[in-house]
Coordinates of C-alpha atoms in Angstrom, one line a residue:
Chain A
M168 CA -0.1 0.1 0.1
A169 CA 3.0 2.1 0.2
S170 CA 2.6 2.7 -3.4
E171 CA -0.2 5.1 -2.9
Y172 CA 2.2 7.5 -1.3
H173 CA 4.7 9.5 -3.1
S174 CA 7.5 8.5 -0.8
S175 CA 8.3 6.3 2.0
G176 CA 8.8 9.1 4.2
E177 CA 5.3 10.4 3.5
Y178 CA 3.8 7.0 4.2
I179 CA 5.6 6.9 7.7
K180 CA 4.7 10.4 8.4
H181 CA 1.0 9.8 7.7
H182 CA 1.0 6.6 9.7
L183 CA 2.4 8.7 12.7
Q184 CA 0.0 11.6 12.3
N185 CA -2.9 11.6 14.9
L186 CA -6.5 12.7 13.7
T187 CA -6.3 16.1 15.3
Y188 CA -9.4 18.4 15.8
G189 CA -8.7 21.9 16.5
Q190 CA -8.8 25.7 15.6
H191 CA -7.0 26.4 12.2
A192 CA -4.7 29.5 11.7
D193 CA -7.6 31.2 9.9
G194 CA -9.8 30.8 12.8
T195 CA -12.0 27.9 11.7
W196 CA -12.2 24.6 13.4
G197 CA -11.4 21.3 11.7
I198 CA -9.0 18.4 11.2
A199 CA -5.5 19.3 10.9
S200 CA -4.1 18.2 7.6
G201 CA -0.4 17.4 8.6
A202 CA 1.9 17.5 11.4
E203 CA 2.6 21.2 11.1
E204 CA -0.9 22.2 11.2
A205 CA -1.6 20.1 14.1
A206 CA 1.2 21.7 16.0
A207 CA 0.0 25.1 15.1
M208 CA -3.3 24.4 16.6
G209 CA -1.6 24.7 20.0
F210 CA -2.9 23.1 23.2
W211 CA -6.6 23.5 22.6
A212 CA -7.0 20.8 20.0
I213 CA -7.8 17.1 20.5
N214 CA -6.5 13.8 19.1
V215 CA -9.9 12.3 18.0
D216 CA -8.4 8.9 17.2
S217 CA -6.6 8.6 20.5
M218 CA -9.5 9.5 22.4
L219 CA -12.0 7.3 20.6
F220 CA -9.7 4.2 20.7
S221 CA -8.7 4.6 24.2
I222 CA -12.2 5.3 25.5
G223 CA -13.6 2.3 23.5
L224 CA -11.0 -0.1 24.8
G225 CA -11.5 1.1 28.3
V226 CA -15.1 0.8 27.8
L227 CA -14.7 -2.6 26.5
F228 CA -12.6 -3.7 29.4
L229 CA -15.1 -2.3 32.0
F230 CA -18.0 -3.8 30.1
L231 CA -16.4 -7.3 30.1
F232 CA -15.3 -7.1 33.8
R233 CA -18.6 -5.6 34.9
M234 CA -20.5 -8.3 33.1
A235 CA -18.4 -11.0 34.9
A236 CA -18.8 -8.9 38.3
K237 CA -22.5 -8.9 37.9
K238 CA -22.7 -12.7 37.3
A239 CA -20.0 -13.5 39.7
T240 CA -21.0 -16.6 41.7
T241 CA -19.3 -18.5 44.4
G242 CA -19.7 -21.7 42.5
V243 CA -17.5 -23.2 40.0
P244 CA -16.6 -20.2 37.6
A245 CA -16.8 -20.8 33.9
G246 CA -15.7 -18.8 30.7
L247 CA -15.4 -15.1 31.2
Q248 CA -15.8 -15.2 34.9
N249 CA -12.8 -17.6 35.0
F250 CA -10.7 -15.3 32.9
V251 CA -11.6 -12.3 35.0
E252 CA -10.8 -14.0 38.2
W253 CA -7.6 -15.1 36.9
V254 CA -6.6 -11.5 36.1
I255 CA -8.0 -10.0 39.3
E256 CA -6.1 -12.7 41.4
F257 CA -2.9 -11.8 39.4
I258 CA -3.5 -8.3 40.1
D259 CA -4.3 -8.6 43.7
S260 CA -1.2 -10.8 44.5
T261 CA 1.0 -8.3 42.9
V262 CA -0.6 -5.4 44.8
R263 CA -0.4 -7.4 47.9
G264 CA 3.4 -8.0 47.0
S265 CA 4.3 -4.4 46.5
F266 CA 1.9 -2.3 48.4
S267 CA 2.2 -2.7 52.2
H268 CA -0.5 -0.2 53.4
R269 CA -4.2 -0.1 53.4
N270 CA -5.9 1.6 50.5
A271 CA -9.0 0.3 48.8
M272 CA -8.2 2.2 45.7
V273 CA -4.9 1.1 44.8
A274 CA -5.9 -2.6 43.5
P275 CA -8.6 -1.3 41.2
L276 CA -6.4 1.4 40.0
A277 CA -3.8 -1.3 39.2
L278 CA -6.3 -3.3 37.4
T279 CA -7.7 -0.5 35.3
V280 CA -3.9 0.4 34.5
F281 CA -3.0 -3.0 33.6
M282 CA -6.1 -3.9 31.4
W283 CA -6.3 -0.4 29.6
V284 CA -2.7 -0.3 28.9
F285 CA -2.7 -3.7 27.9
L286 CA -5.7 -3.2 25.5
M287 CA -4.2 -0.1 24.1
N288 CA -1.0 -1.6 23.4
M289 CA -2.7 -4.7 21.8
M290 CA -4.0 -2.5 19.1
D291 CA -0.3 -2.7 17.9
L292 CA -1.0 -6.3 16.8
I293 CA -3.5 -5.3 14.1
P294 CA -1.6 -4.9 10.8
V295 CA -0.7 -1.2 10.7
D296 CA -2.8 -0.5 7.4
W297 CA -6.0 -2.1 8.1
L298 CA -7.8 0.4 10.2
P299 CA -6.2 3.5 8.7
Y300 CA -7.0 2.3 5.1
A301 CA -10.7 1.5 6.2
A302 CA -10.8 4.9 7.6
S303 CA -9.5 6.6 4.6
M304 CA -12.0 4.8 2.5
A305 CA -14.7 6.4 4.8
G306 CA -13.1 9.8 4.3
V307 CA -11.1 10.1 7.3
P308 CA -7.7 11.3 6.5
Y309 CA -5.6 10.2 9.5
L310 CA -5.8 7.4 12.1
K311 CA -3.4 6.2 14.7
V312 CA -4.9 3.2 16.2
V313 CA -2.6 2.6 19.1
P314 CA -3.5 5.0 21.7
S315 CA -0.3 4.3 23.8
T316 CA 1.8 5.7 21.0
D317 CA 0.4 9.0 21.5
P318 CA 2.3 10.8 24.6
N319 CA -0.8 12.6 25.4
V320 CA -2.4 9.2 26.4
T321 CA 0.5 7.9 28.3
F322 CA 1.2 11.3 30.1
G323 CA -2.5 11.8 30.9
M324 CA -2.4 8.6 32.8
S325 CA 1.1 9.0 34.6
L326 CA 0.2 12.6 35.5
S327 CA -3.2 11.5 37.1
I328 CA -1.1 9.0 39.0
F329 CA 1.4 11.6 40.0
F330 CA -1.2 13.7 41.4
L331 CA -2.4 10.7 43.3
V332 CA 1.1 10.3 44.7
L333 CA 1.3 14.1 45.7
Y334 CA -2.2 13.7 47.3
Y335 CA -1.5 10.6 49.3
S336 CA 2.2 11.9 50.3
V337 CA 0.5 15.0 51.9
K338 CA -2.4 12.9 53.2
M339 CA -0.3 10.4 54.8
K340 CA 2.8 12.3 56.1
G341 CA 1.3 15.9 56.2
A342 CA 2.7 18.8 54.2
G343 CA 5.6 19.3 56.6
G344 CA 6.4 15.5 56.5
F345 CA 6.3 15.3 52.8
F346 CA 8.5 18.5 52.6
S347 CA 11.0 17.1 55.1
E348 CA 11.2 14.1 53.1
L349 CA 12.2 16.1 50.1
A350 CA 14.5 18.5 51.8
F351 CA 16.1 16.7 54.8
Q352 CA 17.7 13.7 53.0
P353 CA 19.9 12.1 51.9
F354 CA 22.2 14.9 53.0
P355 CA 22.3 16.6 56.6
K356 CA 19.8 19.4 56.9
F357 CA 22.0 22.3 56.3
L358 CA 22.5 21.0 52.7
F359 CA 18.7 21.2 52.2
P360 CA 19.0 23.0 48.8
V361 CA 20.9 20.2 47.3
N362 CA 18.5 17.7 48.9
L363 CA 15.5 19.6 47.5
L364 CA 16.9 19.7 44.1
L365 CA 17.9 15.9 44.0
E366 CA 14.7 14.8 45.5
G367 CA 12.7 17.2 43.4
V368 CA 14.2 15.9 40.3
G369 CA 13.6 12.3 41.4
L370 CA 9.9 13.2 42.1
I371 CA 9.4 14.8 38.8
A372 CA 11.2 12.1 37.0
K373 CA 8.5 9.6 38.1
P374 CA 5.7 10.5 36.0
I375 CA 7.9 11.5 33.1
S376 CA 9.8 8.3 33.1
L377 CA 6.5 6.3 33.5
A378 CA 4.8 7.9 30.5
L379 CA 8.0 8.1 28.3
R380 CA 8.8 4.4 28.7
L381 CA 5.4 3.3 27.5
F382 CA 5.2 5.8 25.0
G383 CA 8.9 5.1 23.7
N384 CA 8.4 1.4 23.6
M385 CA 5.1 1.4 21.8
Y386 CA 6.2 4.1 19.3
A387 CA 9.2 2.2 18.4
G388 CA 7.3 -0.9 18.1
E389 CA 4.7 0.9 15.8
M390 CA 7.7 2.3 13.9
I391 CA 9.2 -1.1 13.2
F392 CA 5.8 -2.4 12.1
I393 CA 5.6 0.5 9.7
L394 CA 8.9 -0.2 8.3
I395 CA 8.2 -3.8 7.8
A396 CA 4.9 -2.8 6.1
L397 CA 6.9 -0.5 3.6
M398 CA 8.5 -3.8 2.4
Y399 CA 5.2 -5.0 0.8
G400 CA 5.7 -2.2 -1.8
G401 CA 9.1 -3.7 -2.7
G402 CA 8.5 -6.7 -5.1
W403 CA 7.4 -10.2 -4.3
I404 CA 10.5 -11.5 -2.6
L405 CA 10.9 -8.4 -0.1
A406 CA 7.0 -8.6 0.6
A407 CA 7.3 -12.3 1.4
F408 CA 10.3 -11.4 3.7
G409 CA 8.3 -8.7 5.2
G410 CA 5.4 -10.8 5.9
V411 CA 7.7 -13.3 8.0
L412 CA 9.4 -10.3 9.7
Q413 CA 5.9 -8.9 10.7
W414 CA 4.8 -12.1 12.0
A415 CA 8.0 -12.7 14.0
W416 CA 7.8 -9.1 15.2
A417 CA 4.2 -9.4 16.4
V418 CA 5.0 -12.6 18.3
F419 CA 7.7 -10.7 20.0
H420 CA 5.5 -7.7 20.5
I421 CA 2.9 -9.8 22.4
L422 CA 5.6 -10.2 25.1
I423 CA 6.4 -6.4 24.9
I424 CA 2.9 -5.1 25.2
T425 CA 2.1 -7.5 28.2
L426 CA 5.4 -6.4 29.9
Q427 CA 4.9 -2.7 29.4
A428 CA 1.4 -2.9 30.8
F429 CA 2.9 -4.9 33.7
I430 CA 5.7 -2.5 34.2
F431 CA 3.3 0.6 34.2
M432 CA 1.1 -1.1 36.7
T433 CA 3.9 -2.2 39.0
L434 CA 5.6 1.2 39.0
T435 CA 2.3 2.8 39.7
I436 CA 1.8 0.5 42.8
V437 CA 5.4 1.2 43.8
Y438 CA 5.0 5.0 43.6
L439 CA 1.8 5.0 45.6
D440 CA 3.5 2.5 48.0
M441 CA 6.3 5.1 48.4
A442 CA 3.7 7.9 48.9
H443 CA 2.1 5.9 51.9
A444 CA 5.5 5.0 53.4
E445 CA 6.2 6.9 56.6
H446 CA 9.9 6.8 56.3
H447 CA 11.9 6.8 53.2
Chain B
M92 CA 5.1 14.9 19.7
N93 CA 2.8 17.9 20.6
F94 CA 0.8 18.1 23.6
N95 CA -2.8 19.0 23.5
A96 CA -6.1 18.9 25.2
T97 CA -6.1 15.1 24.7
L98 CA -3.9 15.1 27.8
I99 CA -6.8 16.4 30.0
G100 CA -9.5 14.3 28.1
Q101 CA -7.3 11.1 29.0
S102 CA -6.9 12.2 32.6
I103 CA -10.5 12.6 33.0
T104 CA -11.4 9.4 31.2
F105 CA -8.5 7.6 33.2
I106 CA -9.9 8.9 36.6
F107 CA -13.7 7.8 35.5
F108 CA -12.4 4.3 34.6
V109 CA -10.5 3.9 37.8
W110 CA -13.7 5.2 39.7
F111 CA -15.9 2.7 37.9
C112 CA -13.5 -0.1 38.4
M113 CA -13.3 0.6 42.1
K114 CA -17.0 0.9 42.4
F115 CA -18.6 -1.7 40.3
V116 CA -16.0 -4.2 39.2
W117 CA -13.4 -4.9 42.0
P118 CA -15.5 -5.4 45.0
P119 CA -18.2 -7.8 43.7
I120 CA -15.6 -10.0 42.1
M121 CA -13.2 -10.0 45.2
N122 CA -16.3 -10.8 47.3
A123 CA -17.2 -13.7 45.1
L124 CA -13.5 -14.8 45.4
E125 CA -13.4 -14.4 49.2
T126 CA -16.7 -16.4 49.7
R127 CA -15.6 -19.0 47.6
K128 CA -12.3 -19.3 49.4
K129 CA -14.1 -19.4 52.6
Q130 CA -16.6 -22.0 51.3
I131 CA -13.8 -24.1 50.1
A132 CA -11.9 -23.8 53.4
D133 CA -15.2 -24.7 55.3
G134 CA -15.8 -27.7 53.1
L135 CA -12.2 -28.9 53.8
A136 CA -12.7 -28.3 57.6
A137 CA -16.0 -30.1 57.4
G138 CA -14.4 -33.1 55.5
D139 CA -11.7 -33.2 58.1
R140 CA -14.3 -33.0 61.0
G141 CA -16.2 -35.9 59.4
K142 CA -13.2 -38.1 59.0
H143 CA -12.4 -37.4 62.7
E144 CA -15.9 -38.3 63.8
L145 CA -15.8 -41.5 61.7
E146 CA -12.7 -42.5 63.5
L147 CA -14.3 -41.7 66.7
A148 CA -17.3 -43.6 65.9
A149 CA -15.3 -46.7 64.8
K150 CA -13.4 -46.5 68.0
K151 CA -16.6 -46.2 70.0
A152 CA -18.2 -49.1 68.2
A153 CA -15.1 -51.3 68.8
E154 CA -15.4 -50.2 72.4
N155 CA -19.1 -51.1 72.7
L156 CA -18.5 -54.5 70.9
R157 CA -15.7 -55.2 73.5
D158 CA -18.1 -54.3 76.4
A159 CA -20.9 -56.3 75.1
K160 CA -18.6 -59.4 74.6
T161 CA -17.4 -58.9 78.3
Q162 CA -20.9 -58.5 79.5
A163 CA -22.0 -61.6 77.5
G164 CA -19.1 -63.6 79.2
E165 CA -20.1 -62.4 82.5
V166 CA -23.8 -63.5 81.9
I167 CA -22.7 -66.9 80.8
A168 CA -20.1 -67.4 83.7
Q169 CA -23.1 -66.2 85.9
A170 CA -25.6 -68.6 84.5
D171 CA -23.1 -71.5 84.8
K172 CA -22.7 -70.8 88.4
R173 CA -26.2 -70.4 89.1
A174 CA -27.0 -73.8 87.3
V175 CA -24.3 -75.7 89.4
Q176 CA -25.9 -74.0 92.5
I177 CA -29.5 -75.1 91.5
I178 CA -28.3 -78.6 90.9
E179 CA -26.5 -78.6 94.3
E180 CA -29.5 -77.2 96.0
A181 CA -31.8 -79.8 94.2
K182 CA -29.3 -82.5 95.4
I183 CA -29.4 -81.3 99.0
A184 CA -33.2 -81.0 99.0
A185 CA -33.7 -84.5 97.4
K186 CA -31.4 -85.9 100.0
E187 CA -33.2 -84.1 102.9
E188 CA -36.5 -85.3 101.5
G189 CA -35.4 -88.9 101.2
E190 CA -34.0 -88.8 104.8
R191 CA -37.3 -87.1 105.9
Q192 CA -39.3 -89.8 104.2
L193 CA -37.2 -92.6 105.5
A194 CA -37.5 -91.3 109.0
A195 CA -41.4 -91.0 108.8
A196 CA -41.6 -94.6 107.4
Q197 CA -39.4 -95.9 110.2
A198 CA -41.6 -94.0 112.7
N199 CA -44.7 -95.4 110.8
I200 CA -43.3 -99.0 111.1
A201 CA -42.4 -98.5 114.8
Q202 CA -45.8 -97.3 115.5
E203 CA -47.5 -100.1 113.6
T204 CA -45.3 -102.6 115.5
N205 CA -46.4 -101.1 118.7
R206 CA -50.0 -101.1 117.9
A207 CA -49.7 -104.8 116.9
R208 CA -47.8 -105.6 120.0
E209 CA -50.6 -103.7 122.0
S210 CA -53.3 -105.7 120.4
L211 CA -51.3 -108.9 120.5
R212 CA -50.9 -108.3 124.3
D213 CA -54.7 -107.7 124.6
Q214 CA -55.6 -110.8 122.7
V215 CA -53.0 -112.8 124.6
A216 CA -54.5 -111.4 127.8
A217 CA -58.0 -112.2 126.7
L218 CA -57.0 -115.8 125.6
A219 CA -55.2 -116.3 128.8
V220 CA -58.3 -115.3 130.8
A221 CA -60.6 -117.3 128.5
G222 CA -58.3 -120.2 129.1
A223 CA -58.3 -119.9 132.8
E224 CA -62.2 -119.3 132.8
K225 CA -62.5 -122.5 130.9
I226 CA -60.2 -124.3 133.3
L227 CA -61.3 -122.8 136.6
R228 CA -65.1 -122.1 135.6
R229 CA -66.7 -121.5 138.7
E230 CA -64.1 -120.6 141.2
V231 CA -62.5 -117.9 139.4
N232 CA -64.0 -114.6 139.9
A233 CA -63.2 -112.1 137.3
Q234 CA -63.4 -109.1 139.7
T235 CA -61.2 -110.8 142.2
H236 CA -58.5 -112.0 139.7
A237 CA -58.5 -108.7 137.6
E238 CA -55.5 -107.5 139.6
L239 CA -53.7 -110.7 138.8
L240 CA -54.5 -110.6 135.3
G241 CA -53.6 -106.9 134.8
Q242 CA -50.1 -108.1 136.3
L243 CA -50.0 -110.9 133.7
K244 CA -50.8 -108.3 131.0
A245 CA -48.1 -106.0 131.9
E246 CA -45.6 -108.8 131.9
L247 CA -46.4 -109.7 128.4

């Protein structure tokens, strides 16, 4: 399908462009036609594809789990309930292992993070051209189907988690306790500007590293899928080789998407555990 | 990589999803899991208890059997003893009765002998008187010689 584009560069660019809705330079509202135009729209624009896919996947997750929850029996579980219970027991044991305080919110939060991130990552396994091509048939110019390759999505989650960390840090240790944790260690008190700088950077690094790790992994994975897809335009031999490569990378990617979802969840739990801990 | 309002939209969506999960998904499933865990634990405990009770019942049954055997033995021994006793008693009673009857018979015989002797003595006296009368006829007065006759009777 790369033949529809003037160059491979254009093909790649097109695949990496979100469907952005915002205000054009001339004051009208609409879909941005290209990366420059999307950037020019500033902050008050929205990536319609990211929002739609992430909300759709989140709703799918909640719908499935809610269905299992409503029908949850204490008898022998079957089918969906079995799967849901398996996931929940896995999350529960992970939370019990890493989170040593009492907070009814952490386990459901971890479950949501894991399942949502996993489902968003899983969109990466759909061949890169299917959905964008179908969309272009329907008149939609851009479509990026993997929401976790959009930094807005990963930062939206990691910043929410960061605010939870701040909230629980202040709630558990008090504002003074939280400040002293940042200012009076690891060096003696008179060096508190150094401490504050070090700990402050460490604190800020949490949400940024959390979001960038997921984004980077998924973006790179998506990029490789796109590069492999480029081979389909290079003759039969290259296309066949590309097919093998795509299959191999998809198999490997199953590991990556699960691992990234698990890492995101585990770090969320660990950060919240640190926020609850009385001593550093 | 340009940031826009998607960031806010994602945050809101995320918070809503977490809230929904915390409210409607996690508790019912956890409840079901906990309840099932409890049920299984209870079932296992009940199984253990049943096994224990079975052992106790078997022990008790064996004990009862042993008791019953002992009791039966005692009853048999007692019955044997009683039988021997009854036989002994019957022997003694029979012996006593025999002796009593023997004594009575001997007494009877003695009585009869006496009576026969008395009547013989009377008859002999009467015969002697009759003989003497016949011999003496007139001379002999029954009244005068009654004393003599009595003496004779006593000597017989």
